[in-house]
């Protein structure tokens, strides 16, 4: 529950706190707001007026109202402002403009090697983002935040990537500081899997409080939402399951320097390598997916075994965080049920019955849109927080 009892009676801080009740988009009357908050009707009226002045809240037509009576219900106006959402992958980059509900208004994608370094990649991102804003006929002053996902660990407090293995030149680069030289808005940075978890939840599981999103692609990682909140841990690396050791791994070397890591056995390139050793002509995870789709038995078995390996690690996750949904995404999830069947086989066998009684293990519904959607959520959550609304009012 939002505590809105604090804050001055007429100041914007009171309005920004009242807004927390309205930001879910459900229409409410002044009377119901007064009842929920215990505040006087006059106080509610003043705060609603302030939010309408900012354009953040709009009257909603009242179905029951007749005879030209003014509308008595109010809700978030998603069109009031816009955010930028960026998904910077290992070899592609996507930038989108969304409204305050996360609806994509315009989007641009390009092949982009993250190893070209932060100034090149972020420079493209800013330029393409502003071009989209202009194409939409919107003013850049309507931008309230930008959310950025990157394919590596991010120190959450500073928005700096830390020792990202596939992002040469990005180590400890001040992403927010650089972007703010070009865009005068808050800059939120997180790793791609965390934002995919936010995107998956927003799209498919808005009422689920405990969700684990697993990305299986060139690498393997997970984003953990517990109690409705993304869990980043002390340094921002919570959920990084790719280098947990699995029993079958034995002496398989991993690029991290250890042996037997999950990523060295069950990632797209690892499955491709295993199939190559059996004589198949496969060079990448997408080759594996193609083979599976054509019904190749060896590829199907290899993918199912990868699912079991992932399931072994997820069994420990299930014991730790007791999620009600595990969503499997990333490019290898396109192999469909075969991967998920392997995960289910192990998790449902090895976990305590109470933990799996209501546990759904499913393919990501947001699929390739998870990251952009999640980046917009990151930006919107910040922009619509009490502090974000106060900052908007002060602009
Ligand atoms: Zn490793």
Tab-separated table of C-alpha atoms and ligand atoms in Angstrom:
chain	number	residue	atom	x	y	z
A	1	UNK	CA	0.000	0.000	0.000
A	2	UNK	CA	1.227	3.475	-0.835
A	3	UNK	CA	1.660	5.652	2.213
A	4	UNK	CA	0.295	9.017	1.184
A	5	UNK	CA	-0.458	10.313	4.643
A	6	UNK	CA	2.725	12.360	4.645
A	7	UNK	CA	3.368	15.406	2.461
A	8	UNK	CA	2.047	18.899	2.617
A	9	UNK	CA	-1.664	19.558	2.179
A	10	UNK	CA	-1.391	21.536	-1.046
A	11	UNK	CA	2.168	21.077	-2.242
A	12	UNK	CA	3.114	19.037	-5.258
A	13	UNK	CA	4.614	16.347	-3.058
A	14	UNK	CA	1.121	15.542	-1.887
A	15	UNK	CA	-0.061	15.376	-5.491
A	16	UNK	CA	2.822	13.128	-6.513
A	17	UNK	CA	1.948	10.740	-3.721
A	18	UNK	CA	-1.729	10.771	-4.629
A	19	UNK	CA	-0.657	9.985	-8.184
A	20	UNK	CA	0.744	6.647	-7.003
A	21	UNK	CA	-2.863	5.513	-6.557
A	22	UNK	CA	-3.838	6.667	-10.041
A	23	UNK	CA	-0.868	5.402	-12.029
A	24	UNK	CA	-2.321	1.917	-12.541
A	25	UNK	CA	-4.726	3.483	-15.043
A	26	UNK	CA	-7.933	2.418	-13.270
A	27	UNK	CA	-10.484	5.281	-13.146
A	28	UNK	CA	-11.314	6.613	-9.679
A	29	UNK	CA	-13.611	9.279	-8.294
A	30	UNK	CA	-12.515	12.036	-5.915
A	31	UNK	CA	-14.754	10.435	-3.314
A	32	UNK	CA	-13.089	7.022	-3.623
A	33	UNK	CA	-9.652	8.679	-3.448
A	34	UNK	CA	-10.728	10.511	-0.292
A	35	UNK	CA	-12.002	7.276	1.182
A	36	UNK	CA	-8.814	5.331	0.341
A	37	UNK	CA	-6.462	8.008	1.660
A	38	UNK	CA	-8.483	9.410	4.534
A	39	UNK	CA	-7.720	12.900	3.185
A	40	UNK	CA	-10.329	15.682	3.013
A	41	UNK	CA	-12.310	15.973	-0.238
A	42	UNK	CA	-10.956	19.515	-0.727
A	43	UNK	CA	-7.363	18.266	-0.434
A	44	UNK	CA	-8.027	15.509	-2.971
A	45	UNK	CA	-9.652	18.004	-5.346
A	46	UNK	CA	-6.630	20.331	-5.178
A	47	UNK	CA	-4.186	17.483	-5.825
A	48	UNK	CA	-6.214	16.064	-8.719
A	49	UNK	CA	-6.313	19.577	-10.221
A	50	UNK	CA	-2.529	19.809	-9.911
A	51	UNK	CA	-2.091	16.440	-11.669
A	52	UNK	CA	-4.495	17.523	-14.414
A	53	UNK	CA	-2.520	20.744	-14.844
A	54	UNK	CA	0.547	18.562	-15.471
A	55	UNK	CA	-1.487	16.516	-17.933
A	56	UNK	CA	-0.693	13.299	-16.066
A	57	UNK	CA	-4.278	12.650	-15.062
A	58	UNK	CA	-7.267	13.020	-17.305
A	59	UNK	CA	-11.042	12.905	-16.765
A	60	UNK	CA	-12.550	9.620	-17.890
A	61	UNK	CA	-16.013	9.500	-19.413
A	62	UNK	CA	-18.431	8.132	-16.868
A	63	UNK	CA	-20.697	5.531	-18.471
A	64	UNK	CA	-23.443	6.190	-15.953
A	65	UNK	CA	-23.287	9.951	-16.315
A	66	UNK	CA	-26.112	11.613	-18.220
A	67	UNK	CA	-27.313	15.089	-19.120
A	68	UNK	CA	-23.922	16.690	-19.669
A	69	UNK	CA	-22.792	16.247	-16.097
A	70	UNK	CA	-18.978	16.761	-15.965
A	71	UNK	CA	-17.014	13.518	-15.714
A	72	UNK	CA	-16.318	12.541	-12.146
A	73	UNK	CA	-13.654	9.869	-12.679
A	74	UNK	CA	-9.937	10.324	-13.257
A	75	UNK	CA	-7.103	8.105	-14.446
A	76	UNK	CA	-3.535	8.172	-15.685
A	77	UNK	CA	-3.185	9.761	-19.098
A	78	UNK	CA	-0.633	7.472	-20.823
A	79	UNK	CA	-0.165	9.976	-23.640
A	80	UNK	CA	0.960	12.723	-21.237
A	81	UNK	CA	4.668	12.098	-21.698
A	82	UNK	CA	7.010	9.706	-23.530
A	83	UNK	CA	10.065	7.632	-22.612
A	84	UNK	CA	12.888	6.097	-24.617
A	85	UNK	CA	13.609	2.391	-24.242
A	86	UNK	CA	16.845	0.869	-25.555
A	87	UNK	CA	17.810	-2.775	-25.927
A	88	UNK	CA	21.531	-2.938	-26.676
A	89	UNK	CA	22.468	-6.522	-27.503
A	90	UNK	CA	25.748	-8.173	-28.430
A	91	UNK	CA	25.142	-7.691	-32.152
A	92	UNK	CA	21.979	-5.600	-32.452
A	93	UNK	CA	20.530	-2.416	-31.028
A	94	UNK	CA	16.905	-1.369	-30.735
A	95	UNK	CA	15.512	1.961	-29.606
A	96	UNK	CA	11.828	2.676	-29.067
A	97	UNK	CA	9.610	5.523	-27.988
A	98	UNK	CA	6.779	4.429	-25.703
A	99	UNK	CA	3.964	6.152	-23.878
A	100	UNK	CA	3.519	5.953	-20.100
A	101	UNK	CA	1.800	2.573	-20.329
A	102	UNK	CA	4.720	1.012	-22.232
A	103	UNK	CA	2.929	0.998	-25.587
A	104	UNK	CA	5.530	1.281	-28.340
A	105	UNK	CA	4.829	4.331	-30.523
A	106	UNK	CA	7.865	3.974	-32.791
A	107	UNK	CA	10.858	1.676	-32.924
A	108	UNK	CA	14.115	1.309	-34.837
A	109	UNK	CA	16.510	-1.645	-34.898
A	110	UNK	CA	19.941	-2.003	-36.447
A	111	UNK	CA	22.751	-4.535	-36.509
A	112	UNK	CA	25.239	-3.097	-34.015
A	113	UNK	CA	28.322	-4.670	-32.500
A	114	UNK	CA	28.405	-3.734	-28.813
A	115	UNK	CA	32.205	-4.080	-29.018
A	116	UNK	CA	32.319	-0.872	-31.096
A	117	UNK	CA	32.346	0.792	-27.677
A	118	UNK	CA	30.063	3.009	-25.635
A	119	UNK	CA	30.414	6.291	-27.503
A	120	UNK	CA	29.573	4.767	-30.895
A	121	UNK	CA	26.686	2.622	-29.624
A	122	UNK	CA	25.203	5.221	-27.268
A	123	UNK	CA	25.700	7.913	-29.917
A	124	UNK	CA	23.582	5.891	-32.362
A	125	UNK	CA	21.016	5.302	-29.616
A	126	UNK	CA	20.610	9.004	-28.786
A	127	UNK	CA	20.507	10.095	-32.412
A	128	UNK	CA	18.009	7.404	-33.469
A	129	UNK	CA	15.880	8.030	-30.371
A	130	UNK	CA	15.614	11.762	-31.030
A	131	UNK	CA	14.869	11.087	-34.710
A	132	UNK	CA	11.948	8.845	-33.690
A	133	UNK	CA	10.635	11.514	-31.313
A	134	UNK	CA	10.730	14.057	-34.144
A	135	UNK	CA	9.070	11.626	-36.603
A	136	UNK	CA	6.225	11.182	-34.125
A	137	UNK	CA	5.770	14.944	-34.042
A	138	UNK	CA	6.549	14.985	-30.323
A	139	UNK	CA	8.743	17.513	-28.543
A	140	UNK	CA	11.915	16.225	-26.876
A	141	UNK	CA	10.738	18.160	-23.791
A	142	UNK	CA	8.019	15.504	-23.460
A	143	UNK	CA	10.695	12.886	-22.754
A	144	UNK	CA	10.789	12.009	-19.067
A	145	UNK	CA	13.366	9.203	-18.844
A	146	UNK	CA	15.359	6.647	-20.792
A	147	UNK	CA	15.774	2.992	-19.846
A	148	UNK	CA	18.725	1.070	-21.295
A	149	UNK	CA	19.435	-2.670	-21.206
A	150	UNK	CA	22.981	-3.902	-21.883
A	151	UNK	CA	24.350	-7.450	-22.288
A	152	UNK	CA	26.509	-7.509	-19.173
A	153	UNK	CA	26.562	-6.928	-15.424
A	154	UNK	CA	25.669	-3.395	-14.332
A	155	UNK	CA	26.397	-1.771	-10.999
A	156	UNK	CA	22.891	-0.609	-10.270
A	157	UNK	CA	23.709	2.404	-8.097
A	158	UNK	CA	25.856	4.050	-10.789
A	159	UNK	CA	24.541	2.568	-14.045
A	160	UNK	CA	28.074	1.488	-14.981
A	161	UNK	CA	28.784	-1.901	-16.605
A	162	UNK	CA	31.346	-3.803	-14.517
A	163	UNK	CA	33.773	-6.244	-16.186
A	164	UNK	CA	31.274	-7.077	-18.927
A	165	UNK	CA	32.834	-10.032	-20.788
A	166	UNK	CA	31.435	-9.236	-24.248
A	167	UNK	CA	31.527	-5.427	-24.012
A	168	UNK	CA	35.133	-4.310	-24.511
A	169	UNK	CA	35.592	-0.617	-23.728
A	170	UNK	CA	32.507	-0.454	-21.500
A	171	UNK	CA	34.059	-1.445	-18.157
A	172	UNK	CA	32.954	1.169	-15.607
A	173	UNK	CA	31.928	3.564	-18.384
A	174	UNK	CA	29.609	6.230	-16.988
A	175	UNK	CA	26.614	5.468	-19.224
A	176	UNK	CA	24.171	7.849	-17.447
A	177	UNK	CA	26.735	10.662	-17.393
A	178	UNK	CA	27.481	10.316	-21.101
A	179	UNK	CA	23.848	10.052	-22.161
A	180	UNK	CA	22.877	13.058	-20.028
A	181	UNK	CA	25.271	15.223	-22.040
A	182	UNK	CA	22.793	14.708	-24.895
A	183	UNK	CA	19.436	14.059	-23.200
A	184	UNK	CA	18.417	16.042	-20.134
A	185	UNK	CA	16.457	13.195	-18.502
A	186	UNK	CA	17.086	10.501	-15.876
A	187	UNK	CA	19.008	7.547	-17.368
A	188	UNK	CA	18.329	4.067	-15.973
A	189	UNK	CA	20.689	1.240	-16.930
A	190	UNK	CA	20.355	-2.446	-16.152
A	191	UNK	CA	21.463	-5.752	-17.594
A	192	UNK	CA	19.358	-7.215	-20.365
A	193	UNK	CA	18.001	-10.160	-18.394
A	194	UNK	CA	16.726	-7.978	-15.561
A	195	UNK	CA	14.834	-5.751	-17.943
A	196	UNK	CA	13.468	-8.786	-19.820
A	197	UNK	CA	12.039	-9.989	-16.500
A	198	UNK	CA	10.320	-6.605	-16.066
A	199	UNK	CA	9.008	-6.742	-19.637
A	200	UNK	CA	7.724	-10.296	-19.310
A	201	UNK	CA	5.914	-9.479	-16.102
A	202	UNK	CA	4.366	-6.284	-17.489
A	203	UNK	CA	3.063	-8.068	-20.580
A	204	UNK	CA	1.988	-11.468	-19.336
A	205	UNK	CA	1.973	-11.619	-15.529
A	206	UNK	CA	1.102	-8.154	-14.135
A	207	UNK	CA	-0.368	-9.609	-10.946
A	208	UNK	CA	2.364	-12.167	-10.265
A	209	UNK	CA	4.662	-11.152	-7.417
A	210	UNK	CA	7.273	-13.897	-7.763
A	211	UNK	CA	8.666	-14.519	-11.229
A	212	UNK	CA	11.985	-15.779	-12.561
A	213	UNK	CA	12.851	-14.960	-16.173
A	214	UNK	CA	15.578	-17.106	-17.733
A	215	UNK	CA	17.365	-16.015	-20.891
A	216	UNK	CA	18.954	-18.842	-22.857
A	217	UNK	CA	20.977	-17.535	-25.765
A	218	UNK	CA	24.719	-17.056	-26.320
A	219	UNK	CA	24.869	-16.877	-22.545
A	220	UNK	CA	22.487	-17.895	-19.779
A	221	UNK	CA	21.171	-15.587	-17.076
A	222	UNK	CA	18.066	-14.894	-15.057
A	223	UNK	CA	16.143	-11.954	-13.690
A	224	UNK	CA	14.415	-12.471	-10.355
A	225	UNK	CA	11.257	-10.622	-9.315
A	226	UNK	CA	10.347	-11.331	-5.712
A	227	UNK	CA	7.608	-9.630	-3.730
A	228	UNK	CA	6.813	-7.647	-6.877
A	229	UNK	CA	10.292	-6.103	-6.976
A	230	UNK	CA	13.241	-6.845	-9.210
A	231	UNK	CA	15.995	-8.287	-7.021
A	232	UNK	CA	19.386	-6.978	-8.059
A	233	UNK	CA	21.321	-8.012	-4.967
A	234	UNK	CA	24.132	-6.042	-3.357
A	235	UNK	CA	26.137	-5.375	-6.524
A	236	UNK	CA	23.497	-5.859	-9.207
A	237	UNK	CA	24.501	-9.372	-10.207
A	238	UNK	CA	21.681	-11.367	-8.562
A	239	UNK	CA	20.272	-14.012	-10.907
A	240	UNK	CA	23.517	-14.520	-12.820
A	241	UNK	CA	23.155	-18.316	-13.010
A	242	UNK	CA	25.296	-18.960	-16.097
A	243	UNK	CA	28.389	-19.916	-14.128
A	244	UNK	CA	26.826	-22.205	-11.561
A	245	UNK	CA	28.356	-25.666	-11.821
A	246	UNK	CA	26.183	-28.517	-13.051
A	247	UNK	CA	26.893	-32.185	-12.413
A	248	UNK	CA	27.157	-33.161	-16.078
A	249	UNK	CA	29.716	-30.408	-16.668
A	250	UNK	CA	32.708	-32.261	-15.206
A	251	UNK	CA	35.712	-30.939	-17.109
A	252	UNK	CA	34.000	-28.841	-19.766
A	253	UNK	CA	35.923	-25.543	-19.803
A	254	UNK	CA	34.021	-22.249	-19.655
A	255	UNK	CA	35.166	-18.877	-21.019
A	256	UNK	CA	35.081	-17.577	-17.431
A	257	UNK	CA	38.061	-19.792	-16.564
A	258	UNK	CA	36.140	-22.332	-14.499
A	259	UNK	CA	34.896	-25.732	-15.554
A	260	UNK	CA	31.451	-27.279	-15.685
A	261	UNK	CA	29.475	-24.006	-15.824
A	262	UNK	CA	25.845	-24.150	-16.933
A	263	UNK	CA	26.650	-21.746	-19.774
A	264	UNK	CA	29.399	-24.048	-21.063
A	265	UNK	CA	26.851	-26.869	-21.427
A	266	UNK	CA	23.458	-25.419	-22.190
A	267	UNK	CA	23.921	-22.121	-24.082
A	268	UNK	CA	23.255	-21.947	-27.838
A	269	UNK	CA	26.956	-22.162	-28.806
A	270	UNK	CA	27.510	-25.000	-26.299
A	271	UNK	CA	24.678	-27.079	-27.772
A	272	UNK	CA	25.983	-26.363	-31.285
A	273	UNK	CA	29.470	-27.515	-30.244
A	274	UNK	CA	28.130	-30.754	-28.764
A	275	UNK	CA	26.225	-31.496	-31.980
A	276	UNK	CA	29.302	-30.678	-34.069
A	277	UNK	CA	31.245	-33.243	-32.090
A	278	UNK	CA	28.586	-35.750	-33.191
A	279	UNK	CA	29.290	-34.783	-36.796
A	280	UNK	CA	26.468	-32.309	-37.419
A	281	UNK	CA	27.036	-29.163	-39.492
A	282	UNK	CA	25.958	-26.575	-36.892
A	283	UNK	CA	27.770	-23.398	-35.963
A	284	UNK	CA	25.413	-21.383	-33.804
A	285	UNK	CA	22.413	-21.516	-31.549
A	286	UNK	CA	20.152	-20.481	-34.429
A	287	UNK	CA	21.456	-23.433	-36.495
A	288	UNK	CA	20.412	-25.674	-33.585
A	289	UNK	CA	16.935	-24.108	-33.503
A	290	UNK	CA	16.565	-24.684	-37.257
A	291	UNK	CA	17.521	-28.364	-36.848
A	292	UNK	CA	15.010	-28.772	-34.022
A	293	UNK	CA	12.281	-27.220	-36.146
A	294	UNK	CA	13.089	-29.689	-38.918
A	295	UNK	CA	12.640	-32.533	-36.418
A	296	UNK	CA	16.294	-33.593	-36.166
A	297	UNK	CA	16.382	-36.175	-33.355
A	298	UNK	CA	19.952	-35.446	-32.218
A	299	UNK	CA	19.255	-31.712	-32.011
A	300	UNK	CA	16.007	-32.304	-30.125
A	301	UNK	CA	17.782	-34.554	-27.629
A	302	UNK	CA	20.612	-32.043	-27.166
A	303	UNK	CA	18.166	-29.213	-26.531
A	304	UNK	CA	16.176	-31.321	-24.101
A	305	UNK	CA	19.379	-32.183	-22.224
A	306	UNK	CA	20.250	-28.464	-22.081
A	307	UNK	CA	16.811	-27.943	-20.571
A	308	UNK	CA	17.603	-30.548	-17.908
A	309	UNK	CA	20.911	-28.819	-17.106
A	310	UNK	CA	19.119	-25.488	-16.770
A	311	UNK	CA	16.470	-27.224	-14.658
A	312	UNK	CA	19.172	-28.477	-12.301
A	313	UNK	CA	20.227	-24.911	-11.507
A	314	UNK	CA	16.642	-23.638	-11.458
A	315	UNK	CA	15.748	-26.269	-8.862
A	316	UNK	CA	18.047	-24.424	-6.465
A	317	UNK	CA	16.460	-21.101	-7.511
A	318	UNK	CA	13.005	-22.537	-6.839
A	319	UNK	CA	14.107	-23.547	-3.349
A	320	UNK	CA	15.540	-20.078	-2.712
A	321	UNK	CA	12.837	-17.774	-4.067
A	322	UNK	CA	9.741	-19.978	-4.559
A	323	UNK	CA	8.516	-18.326	-7.776
A	324	UNK	CA	5.044	-18.991	-9.163
A	325	UNK	CA	6.226	-18.439	-12.748
A	326	UNK	CA	9.443	-19.355	-14.529
A	327	UNK	CA	9.458	-17.850	-18.036
A	328	UNK	CA	12.075	-19.098	-20.484
A	329	UNK	CA	13.153	-16.600	-23.139
A	330	UNK	CA	16.144	-15.741	-25.286
A	331	UNK	CA	16.918	-17.012	-28.789
A	332	UNK	CA	17.120	-20.693	-27.729
A	333	UNK	CA	13.544	-20.561	-26.406
A	334	UNK	CA	12.533	-20.609	-30.082
A	335	UNK	CA	13.365	-24.321	-29.930
A	336	UNK	CA	9.956	-24.473	-28.269
A	337	UNK	CA	8.665	-27.149	-25.958
A	338	UNK	CA	11.794	-29.329	-26.165
A	339	UNK	CA	13.882	-26.968	-24.037
A	340	UNK	CA	11.066	-26.290	-21.588
A	341	UNK	CA	10.217	-29.995	-21.295
A	342	UNK	CA	13.767	-30.635	-20.071
A	343	UNK	CA	13.498	-27.819	-17.528
A	344	UNK	CA	10.133	-29.079	-16.272
A	345	UNK	CA	11.330	-32.668	-16.074
A	346	UNK	CA	14.056	-31.794	-13.577
A	347	UNK	CA	12.398	-28.961	-11.637
A	348	UNK	CA	9.150	-30.864	-11.069
A	349	UNK	CA	11.051	-34.018	-10.044
A	350	UNK	CA	13.662	-32.426	-7.825
A	351	UNK	CA	11.772	-29.602	-6.066
A	352	UNK	CA	9.648	-29.927	-2.965
A	353	UNK	CA	5.983	-30.546	-3.864
A	354	UNK	CA	4.794	-27.370	-2.159
A	355	UNK	CA	7.202	-25.314	-4.295
A	356	UNK	CA	5.914	-26.752	-7.571
A	357	UNK	CA	2.236	-27.119	-6.739
A	358	UNK	CA	1.398	-23.784	-8.384
A	359	UNK	CA	4.576	-23.265	-10.391
A	360	UNK	CA	4.140	-22.546	-14.099
A	361	UNK	CA	7.190	-23.111	-16.315
A	362	UNK	CA	6.427	-21.468	-19.641
A	363	UNK	CA	7.893	-19.978	-22.769
A	364	UNK	CA	8.319	-16.190	-22.654
A	365	UNK	CA	5.211	-14.446	-23.986
A	366	UNK	CA	7.018	-11.161	-24.622
A	367	UNK	CA	9.681	-13.057	-26.630
A	368	UNK	CA	11.870	-10.669	-28.656
A	369	UNK	CA	9.967	-7.644	-27.316
A	370	UNK	CA	10.751	-8.414	-23.667
A	371	UNK	CA	13.850	-6.208	-23.481
A	372	UNK	CA	12.395	-3.056	-25.051
A	373	UNK	CA	9.225	-3.415	-23.014
A	374	UNK	CA	11.281	-3.916	-19.842
A	375	UNK	CA	13.513	-0.925	-20.605
A	376	UNK	CA	10.397	1.213	-20.952
A	377	UNK	CA	9.120	-0.150	-17.608
A	378	UNK	CA	12.424	0.787	-15.956
A	379	UNK	CA	12.084	4.332	-17.289
A	380	UNK	CA	8.363	4.631	-16.500
A	381	UNK	CA	8.717	3.298	-12.931
A	382	UNK	CA	11.293	5.976	-12.287
A	383	UNK	CA	9.420	8.790	-14.022
A	384	UNK	CA	6.133	8.071	-12.252
A	385	UNK	CA	7.604	7.602	-8.764
A	386	UNK	CA	6.826	10.368	-6.252
A	387	UNK	CA	10.316	11.805	-6.802
A	388	UNK	CA	9.893	11.568	-10.582
A	389	UNK	CA	6.559	13.412	-10.496
A	390	UNK	CA	8.007	16.094	-8.216
A	391	UNK	CA	10.864	16.569	-10.686
A	392	UNK	CA	8.381	16.835	-13.573
A	393	UNK	CA	6.382	19.458	-11.733
A	394	UNK	CA	9.541	21.469	-11.081
A	395	UNK	CA	10.591	21.490	-14.750
B	1	LIG	ZN1	31.757	-20.090	-16.411
